[in-house]
Short mmCIF file of C-alpha atoms and ligand atoms in Angstrom, two decimals:
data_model
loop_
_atom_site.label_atom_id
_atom_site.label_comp_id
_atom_site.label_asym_id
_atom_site.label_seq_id
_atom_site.Cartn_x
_atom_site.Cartn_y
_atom_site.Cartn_z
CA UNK A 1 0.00 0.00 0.00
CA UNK A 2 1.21 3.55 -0.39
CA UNK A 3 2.15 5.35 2.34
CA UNK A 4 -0.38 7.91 3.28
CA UNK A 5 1.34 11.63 4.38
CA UNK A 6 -1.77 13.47 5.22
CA UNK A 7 0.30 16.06 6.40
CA UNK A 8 1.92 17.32 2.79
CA UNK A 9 -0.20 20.51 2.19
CA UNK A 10 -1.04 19.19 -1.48
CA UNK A 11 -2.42 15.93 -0.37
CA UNK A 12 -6.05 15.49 -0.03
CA UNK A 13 -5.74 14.19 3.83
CA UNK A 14 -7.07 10.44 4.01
CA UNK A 15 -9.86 9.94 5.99
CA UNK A 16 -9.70 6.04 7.27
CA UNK A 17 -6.92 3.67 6.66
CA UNK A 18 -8.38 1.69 4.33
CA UNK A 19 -7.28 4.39 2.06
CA UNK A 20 -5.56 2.82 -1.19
CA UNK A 21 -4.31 5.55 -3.38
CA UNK A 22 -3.31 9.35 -2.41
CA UNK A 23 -5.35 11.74 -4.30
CA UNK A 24 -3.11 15.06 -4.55
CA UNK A 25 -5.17 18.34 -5.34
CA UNK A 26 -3.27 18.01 -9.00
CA UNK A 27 -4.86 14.73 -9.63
CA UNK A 28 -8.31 16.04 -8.76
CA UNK A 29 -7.93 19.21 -11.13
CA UNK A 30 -7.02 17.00 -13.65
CA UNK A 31 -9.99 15.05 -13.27
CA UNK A 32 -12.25 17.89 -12.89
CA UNK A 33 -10.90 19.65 -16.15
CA UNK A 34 -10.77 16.33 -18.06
CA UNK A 35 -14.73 15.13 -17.32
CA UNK A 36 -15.41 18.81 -17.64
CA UNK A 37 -14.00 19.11 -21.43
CA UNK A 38 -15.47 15.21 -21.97
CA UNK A 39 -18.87 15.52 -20.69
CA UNK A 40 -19.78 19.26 -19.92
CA UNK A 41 -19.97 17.79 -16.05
CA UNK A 42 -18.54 20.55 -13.68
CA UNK A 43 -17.41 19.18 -10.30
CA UNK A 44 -17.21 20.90 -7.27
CA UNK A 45 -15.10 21.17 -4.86
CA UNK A 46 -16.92 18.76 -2.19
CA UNK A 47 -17.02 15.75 -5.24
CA UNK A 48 -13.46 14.71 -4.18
CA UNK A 49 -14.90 11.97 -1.67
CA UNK A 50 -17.04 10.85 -4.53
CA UNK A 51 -14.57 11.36 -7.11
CA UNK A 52 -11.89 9.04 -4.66
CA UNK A 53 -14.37 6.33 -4.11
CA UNK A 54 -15.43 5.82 -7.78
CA UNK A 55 -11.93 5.81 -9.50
CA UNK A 56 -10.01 4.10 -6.87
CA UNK A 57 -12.23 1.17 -7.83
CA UNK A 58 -11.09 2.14 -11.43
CA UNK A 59 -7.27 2.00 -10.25
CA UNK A 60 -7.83 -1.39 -8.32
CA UNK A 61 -9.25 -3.19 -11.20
CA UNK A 62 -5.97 -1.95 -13.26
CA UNK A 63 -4.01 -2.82 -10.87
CA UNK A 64 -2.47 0.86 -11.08
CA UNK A 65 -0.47 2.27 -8.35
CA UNK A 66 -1.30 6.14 -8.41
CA UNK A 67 -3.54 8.39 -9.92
CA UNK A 68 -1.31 10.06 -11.90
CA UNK A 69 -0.57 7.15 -13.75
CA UNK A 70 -4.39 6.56 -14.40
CA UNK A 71 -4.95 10.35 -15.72
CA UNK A 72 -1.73 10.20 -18.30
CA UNK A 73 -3.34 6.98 -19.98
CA UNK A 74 -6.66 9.02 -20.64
CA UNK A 75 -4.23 12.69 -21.46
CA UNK A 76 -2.32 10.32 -23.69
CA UNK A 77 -5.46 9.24 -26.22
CA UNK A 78 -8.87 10.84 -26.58
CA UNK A 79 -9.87 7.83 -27.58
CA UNK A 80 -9.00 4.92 -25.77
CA UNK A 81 -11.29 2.70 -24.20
CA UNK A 82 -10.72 4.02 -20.71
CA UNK A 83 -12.58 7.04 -21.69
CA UNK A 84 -15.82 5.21 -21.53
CA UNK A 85 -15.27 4.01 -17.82
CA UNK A 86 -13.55 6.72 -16.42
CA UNK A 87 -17.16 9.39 -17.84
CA UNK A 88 -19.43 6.31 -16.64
CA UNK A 89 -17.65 6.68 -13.28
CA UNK A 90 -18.26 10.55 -12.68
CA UNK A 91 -21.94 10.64 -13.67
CA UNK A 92 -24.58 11.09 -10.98
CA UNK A 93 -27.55 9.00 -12.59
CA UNK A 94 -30.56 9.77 -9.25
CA UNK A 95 -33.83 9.00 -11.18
CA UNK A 96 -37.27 7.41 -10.40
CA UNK A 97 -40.60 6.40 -11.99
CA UNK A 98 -42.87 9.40 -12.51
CA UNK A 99 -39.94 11.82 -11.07
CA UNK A 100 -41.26 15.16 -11.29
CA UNK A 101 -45.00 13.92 -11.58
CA UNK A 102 -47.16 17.22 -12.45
CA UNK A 103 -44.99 17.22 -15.99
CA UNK A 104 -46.95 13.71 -17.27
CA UNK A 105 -50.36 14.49 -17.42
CA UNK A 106 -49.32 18.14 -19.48
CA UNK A 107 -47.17 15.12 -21.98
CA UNK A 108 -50.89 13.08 -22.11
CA UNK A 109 -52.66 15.92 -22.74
CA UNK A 110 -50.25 17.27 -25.76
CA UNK A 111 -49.53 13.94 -26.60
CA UNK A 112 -53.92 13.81 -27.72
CA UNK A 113 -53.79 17.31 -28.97
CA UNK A 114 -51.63 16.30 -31.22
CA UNK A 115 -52.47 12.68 -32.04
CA UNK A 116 -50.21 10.32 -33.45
CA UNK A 117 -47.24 9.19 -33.96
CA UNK A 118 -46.23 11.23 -31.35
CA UNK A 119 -42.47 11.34 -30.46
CA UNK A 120 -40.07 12.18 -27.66
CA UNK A 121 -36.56 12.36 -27.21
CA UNK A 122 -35.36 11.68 -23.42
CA UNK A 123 -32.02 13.19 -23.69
CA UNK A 124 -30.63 11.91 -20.41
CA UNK A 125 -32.33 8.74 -19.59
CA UNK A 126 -30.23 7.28 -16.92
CA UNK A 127 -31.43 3.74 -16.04
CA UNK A 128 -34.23 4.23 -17.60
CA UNK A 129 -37.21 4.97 -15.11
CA UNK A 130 -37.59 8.21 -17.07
CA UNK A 131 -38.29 6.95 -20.61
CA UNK A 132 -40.35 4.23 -19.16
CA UNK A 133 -42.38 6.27 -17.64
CA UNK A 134 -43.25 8.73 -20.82
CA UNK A 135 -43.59 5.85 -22.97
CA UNK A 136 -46.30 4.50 -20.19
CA UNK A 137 -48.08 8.49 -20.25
CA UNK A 138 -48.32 7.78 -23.93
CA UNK A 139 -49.17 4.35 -24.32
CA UNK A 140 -52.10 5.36 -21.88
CA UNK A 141 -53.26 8.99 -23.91
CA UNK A 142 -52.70 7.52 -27.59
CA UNK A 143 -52.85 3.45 -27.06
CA UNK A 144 -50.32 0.42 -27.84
CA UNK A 145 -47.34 2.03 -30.76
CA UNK A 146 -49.01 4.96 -31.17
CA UNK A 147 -45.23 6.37 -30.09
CA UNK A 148 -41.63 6.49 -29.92
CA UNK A 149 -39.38 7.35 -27.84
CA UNK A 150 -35.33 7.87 -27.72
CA UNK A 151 -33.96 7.50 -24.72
CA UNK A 152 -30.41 8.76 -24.53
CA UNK A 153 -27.38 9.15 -22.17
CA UNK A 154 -23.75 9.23 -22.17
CA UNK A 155 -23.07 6.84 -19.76
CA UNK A 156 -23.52 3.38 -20.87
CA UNK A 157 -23.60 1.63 -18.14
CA UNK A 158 -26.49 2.42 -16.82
CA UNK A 159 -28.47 2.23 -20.51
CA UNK A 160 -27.25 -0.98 -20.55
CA UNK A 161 -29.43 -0.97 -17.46
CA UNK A 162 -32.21 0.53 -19.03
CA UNK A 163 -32.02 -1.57 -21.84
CA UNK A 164 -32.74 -4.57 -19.66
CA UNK A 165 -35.80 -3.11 -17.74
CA UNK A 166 -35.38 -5.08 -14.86
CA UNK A 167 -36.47 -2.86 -11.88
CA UNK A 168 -37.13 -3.81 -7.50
CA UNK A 169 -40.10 -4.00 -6.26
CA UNK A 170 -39.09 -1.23 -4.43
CA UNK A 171 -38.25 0.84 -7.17
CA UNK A 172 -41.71 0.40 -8.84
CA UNK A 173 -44.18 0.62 -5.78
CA UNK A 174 -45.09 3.99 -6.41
CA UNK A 175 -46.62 2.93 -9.30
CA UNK A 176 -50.85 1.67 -9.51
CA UNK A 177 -51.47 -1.92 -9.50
CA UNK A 178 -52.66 -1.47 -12.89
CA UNK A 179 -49.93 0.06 -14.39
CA UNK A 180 -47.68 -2.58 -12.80
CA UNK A 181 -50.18 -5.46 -14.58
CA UNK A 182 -50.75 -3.93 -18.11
CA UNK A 183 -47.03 -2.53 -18.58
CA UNK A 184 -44.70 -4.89 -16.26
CA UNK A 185 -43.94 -8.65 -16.19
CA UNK A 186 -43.93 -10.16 -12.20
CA UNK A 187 -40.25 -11.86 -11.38
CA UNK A 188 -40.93 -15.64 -10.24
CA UNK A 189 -38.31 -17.75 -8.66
CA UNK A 190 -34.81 -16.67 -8.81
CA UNK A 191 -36.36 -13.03 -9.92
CA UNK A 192 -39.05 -12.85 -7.13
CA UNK A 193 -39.10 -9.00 -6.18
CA UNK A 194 -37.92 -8.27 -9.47
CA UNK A 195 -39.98 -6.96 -12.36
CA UNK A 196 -39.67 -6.51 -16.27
CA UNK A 197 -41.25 -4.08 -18.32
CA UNK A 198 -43.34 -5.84 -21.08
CA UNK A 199 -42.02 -6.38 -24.58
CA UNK A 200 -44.30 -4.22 -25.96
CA UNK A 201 -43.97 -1.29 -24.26
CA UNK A 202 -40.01 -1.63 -24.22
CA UNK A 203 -40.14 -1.82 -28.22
CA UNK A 204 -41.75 1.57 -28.05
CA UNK A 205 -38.14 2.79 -26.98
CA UNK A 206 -34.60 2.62 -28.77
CA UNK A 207 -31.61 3.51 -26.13
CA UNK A 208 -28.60 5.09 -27.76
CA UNK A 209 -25.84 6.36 -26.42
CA UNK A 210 -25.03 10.32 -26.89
CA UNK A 211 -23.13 12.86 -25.09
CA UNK A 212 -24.70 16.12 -25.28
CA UNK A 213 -21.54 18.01 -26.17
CA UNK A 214 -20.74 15.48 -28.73
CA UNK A 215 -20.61 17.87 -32.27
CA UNK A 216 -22.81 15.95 -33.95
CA UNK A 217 -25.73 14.21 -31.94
CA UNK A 218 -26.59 11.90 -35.24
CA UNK A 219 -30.09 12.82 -35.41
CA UNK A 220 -31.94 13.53 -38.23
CA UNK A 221 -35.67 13.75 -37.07
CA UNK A 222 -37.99 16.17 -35.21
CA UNK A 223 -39.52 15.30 -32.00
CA UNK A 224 -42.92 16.38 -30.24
CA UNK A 225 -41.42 16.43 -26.96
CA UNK A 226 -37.75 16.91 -25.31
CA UNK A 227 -37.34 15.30 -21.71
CA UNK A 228 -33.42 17.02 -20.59
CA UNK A 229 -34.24 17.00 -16.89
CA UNK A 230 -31.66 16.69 -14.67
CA UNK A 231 -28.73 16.39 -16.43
CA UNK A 232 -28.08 20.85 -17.39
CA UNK A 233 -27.50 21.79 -13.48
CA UNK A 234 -24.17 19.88 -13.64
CA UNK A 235 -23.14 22.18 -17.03
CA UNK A 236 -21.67 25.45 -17.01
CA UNK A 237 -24.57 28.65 -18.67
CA UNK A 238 -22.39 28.73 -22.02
CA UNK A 239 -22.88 24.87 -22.33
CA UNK A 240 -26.60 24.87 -21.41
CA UNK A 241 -27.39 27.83 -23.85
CA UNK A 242 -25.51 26.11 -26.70
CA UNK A 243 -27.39 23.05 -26.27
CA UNK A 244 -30.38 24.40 -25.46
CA UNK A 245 -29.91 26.70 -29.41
CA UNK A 246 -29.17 22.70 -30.84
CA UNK A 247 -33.11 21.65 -29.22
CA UNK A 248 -34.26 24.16 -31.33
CA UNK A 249 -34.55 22.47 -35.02
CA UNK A 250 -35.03 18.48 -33.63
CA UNK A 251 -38.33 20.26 -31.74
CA UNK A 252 -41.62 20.41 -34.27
CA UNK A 253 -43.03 24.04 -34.04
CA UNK A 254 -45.63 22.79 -31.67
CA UNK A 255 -43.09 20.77 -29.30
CA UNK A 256 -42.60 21.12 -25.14
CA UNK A 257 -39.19 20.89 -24.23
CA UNK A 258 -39.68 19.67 -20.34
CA UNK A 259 -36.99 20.81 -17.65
CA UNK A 260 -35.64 19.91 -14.43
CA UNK A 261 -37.24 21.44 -11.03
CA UNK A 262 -34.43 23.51 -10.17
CA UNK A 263 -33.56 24.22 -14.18
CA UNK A 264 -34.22 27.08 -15.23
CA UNK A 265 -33.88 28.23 -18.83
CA UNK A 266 -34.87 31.63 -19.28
CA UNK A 267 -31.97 32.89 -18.16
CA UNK A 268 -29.90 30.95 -20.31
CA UNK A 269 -31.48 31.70 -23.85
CA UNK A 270 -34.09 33.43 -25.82
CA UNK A 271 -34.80 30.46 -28.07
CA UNK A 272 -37.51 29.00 -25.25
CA UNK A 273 -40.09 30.63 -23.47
CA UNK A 274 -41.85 29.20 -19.92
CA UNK A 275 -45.10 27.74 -20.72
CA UNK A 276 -45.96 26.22 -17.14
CA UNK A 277 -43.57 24.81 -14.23
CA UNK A 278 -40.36 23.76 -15.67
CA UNK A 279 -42.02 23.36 -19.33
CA UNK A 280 -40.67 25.18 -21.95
CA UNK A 281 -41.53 26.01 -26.22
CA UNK A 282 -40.33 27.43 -28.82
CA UNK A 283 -40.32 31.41 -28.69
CA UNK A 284 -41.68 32.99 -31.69
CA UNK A 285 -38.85 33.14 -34.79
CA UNK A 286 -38.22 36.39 -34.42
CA UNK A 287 -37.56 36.60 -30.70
CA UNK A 288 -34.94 33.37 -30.34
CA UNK A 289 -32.07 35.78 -30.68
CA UNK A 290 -30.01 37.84 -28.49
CA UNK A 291 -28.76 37.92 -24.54
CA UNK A 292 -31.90 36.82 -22.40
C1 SAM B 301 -29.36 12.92 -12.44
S1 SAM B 301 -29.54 11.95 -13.89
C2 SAM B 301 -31.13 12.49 -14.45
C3 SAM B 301 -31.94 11.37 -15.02
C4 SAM B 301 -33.34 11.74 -15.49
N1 SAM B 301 -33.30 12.68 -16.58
C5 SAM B 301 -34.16 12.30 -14.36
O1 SAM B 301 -34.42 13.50 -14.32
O2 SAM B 301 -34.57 11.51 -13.49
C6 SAM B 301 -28.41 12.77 -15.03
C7 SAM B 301 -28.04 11.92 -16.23
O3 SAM B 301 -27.36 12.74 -17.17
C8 SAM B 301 -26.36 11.97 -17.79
N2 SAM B 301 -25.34 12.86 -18.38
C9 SAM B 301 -24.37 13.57 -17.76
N3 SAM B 301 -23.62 14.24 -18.64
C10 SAM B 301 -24.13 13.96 -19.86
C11 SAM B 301 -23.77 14.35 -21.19
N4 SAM B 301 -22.74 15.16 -21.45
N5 SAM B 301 -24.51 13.86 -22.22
C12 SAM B 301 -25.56 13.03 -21.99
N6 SAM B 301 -25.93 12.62 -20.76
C13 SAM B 301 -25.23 13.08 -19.71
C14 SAM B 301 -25.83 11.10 -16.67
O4 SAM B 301 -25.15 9.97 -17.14
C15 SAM B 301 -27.09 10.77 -15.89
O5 SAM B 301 -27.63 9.53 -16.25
#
């Protein structure tokens, strides 16, 4: 084991013993500007026990002595595979069925207004409780395929997650006894407590991954609705307004763009205006440009 010095005034004093790595305030810049320029995500200062915890597994399983070591592998190629589990590592992915409640029933009620196919991109779907639960608002409004959905995120982990569908007990309870029958398969044996969202509604939904700062996102239609809830509070306001001015041609003239509870976009661009709590659409033409 390396020998801890908690006293050196640029190491990051250890809190416990079973301390593995030193993590020098060097080593946590570099991490902070190198998730920041990869993923938009800016870390504070109080991340570091989070940051230590997550990539000290990351060091372990490479059997790496030191973080330096670690960060010059990912400096050395913007590409390597490393990349992938170093962003999946530094991603805070808190979500929940129906999070943010009061924003489905406004989806069901655009979703008939404007019949279908209707179609939503979730553009930072986590595990997947989020696109789940807007592809359940609209199966309910519009009936069985009457909608798709894309459910996006950078990390891939947990879409592999979402992919799967496989969800607690606990993590569905808040949910009616008939949405749990029509839209959810019961786990029996080996998967008692588990459940697994029904074929049918899951084929409603394609999971890709995308990172929102990516140059080119890849996609080439225009949705009714944009789900990005969640995910802007962690950008800096010139990242935010940049990708909020990108929402603006994938959204139909008619679309919602729904927020996060403590997002809040006027201040960050003309393009949107507030239309209720946290739900935004499209400003008229001629008053999307200049400062907010
Ligand atoms: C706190 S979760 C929010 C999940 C869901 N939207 C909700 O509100 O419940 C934030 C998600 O944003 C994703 N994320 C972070 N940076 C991203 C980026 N640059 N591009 C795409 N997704 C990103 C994370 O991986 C994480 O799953």
């Amino acid at each position: 084991m390396t020998p801890l010095r908690p006293s050196a005034p640029n190491i990051i004093a250890p809190r416990d013993d079973a301390r593995d790595f030193l993590l020098t305030e060097r080593d946590f810049d570099r991490i902070r500007a190198l998730i920041h320029r990869r993923a938009g995500i800016s870390l504070g200062s109080h991340k570091r026990e989070m940051v230590y915890s997550r990539l000290a597994r990351r060091l372990r399983a490479l059997r790496l002595n030191d973080f330096a070591t670690y960060l010059a592998v990912l400096e050395a190629d913007e590409s390597c595979d490393e990349w992938e589990y170093f962003t999946n590592a530094l991603t805070t992915n808190l979500t929940s069925f129906f999070r943010e409640a009061h924003h489905f029933p406004l989806l069901a009620e655009h979703a008939k207004k404007i019949g279908r196919p209707y179609s939503v991109w979730c553009a930072a779907a986590s595990t997947g409780e989020e696109p789940y639960s807007i592809a359940i608002t609209l199966a309910e409004a519009l009936g069985d395929r009457a909608s798709t959905v894309l459910a996006t995120d950078i990390d891939t982990q947990v879409l592999a997650k979402a992919r799967a569908g496989v969800y607690t007990a606990e993590q569905v309870s808040r949910l009616s006894q008939d949405r749990l029958k029509r839209f959810f398969l019961k786990g029996t044996g080996q998967r008692a407590g588990l459940v697994k969202v029904k074929p049918e509604l899951a084929s409603t939904i394609s999971f890709e991954p995308l990172n929102l700062l990516a140059p080119d996102w890849g996609i080439r239609e225009r949705f009714d609705a944009i789900f990005c809830r969640n995910v802007m509070i962690y950008f800096d306001k010139p990242t935010q307004g940049r990708i909020l001015e990108r929402f603006v041609p994938l959204l139909k003239p008619h679309g919602l763009l729904f927020a996060g509870h403590s997002e809040n976009f006027s201040y960050v661009t003309r393009a949107f205006q507030l239309r209720g709590q946290t739900v935004y659409e499209l400003s008229p033409p001629g008053a999307r440009t200049g400062a907010p």
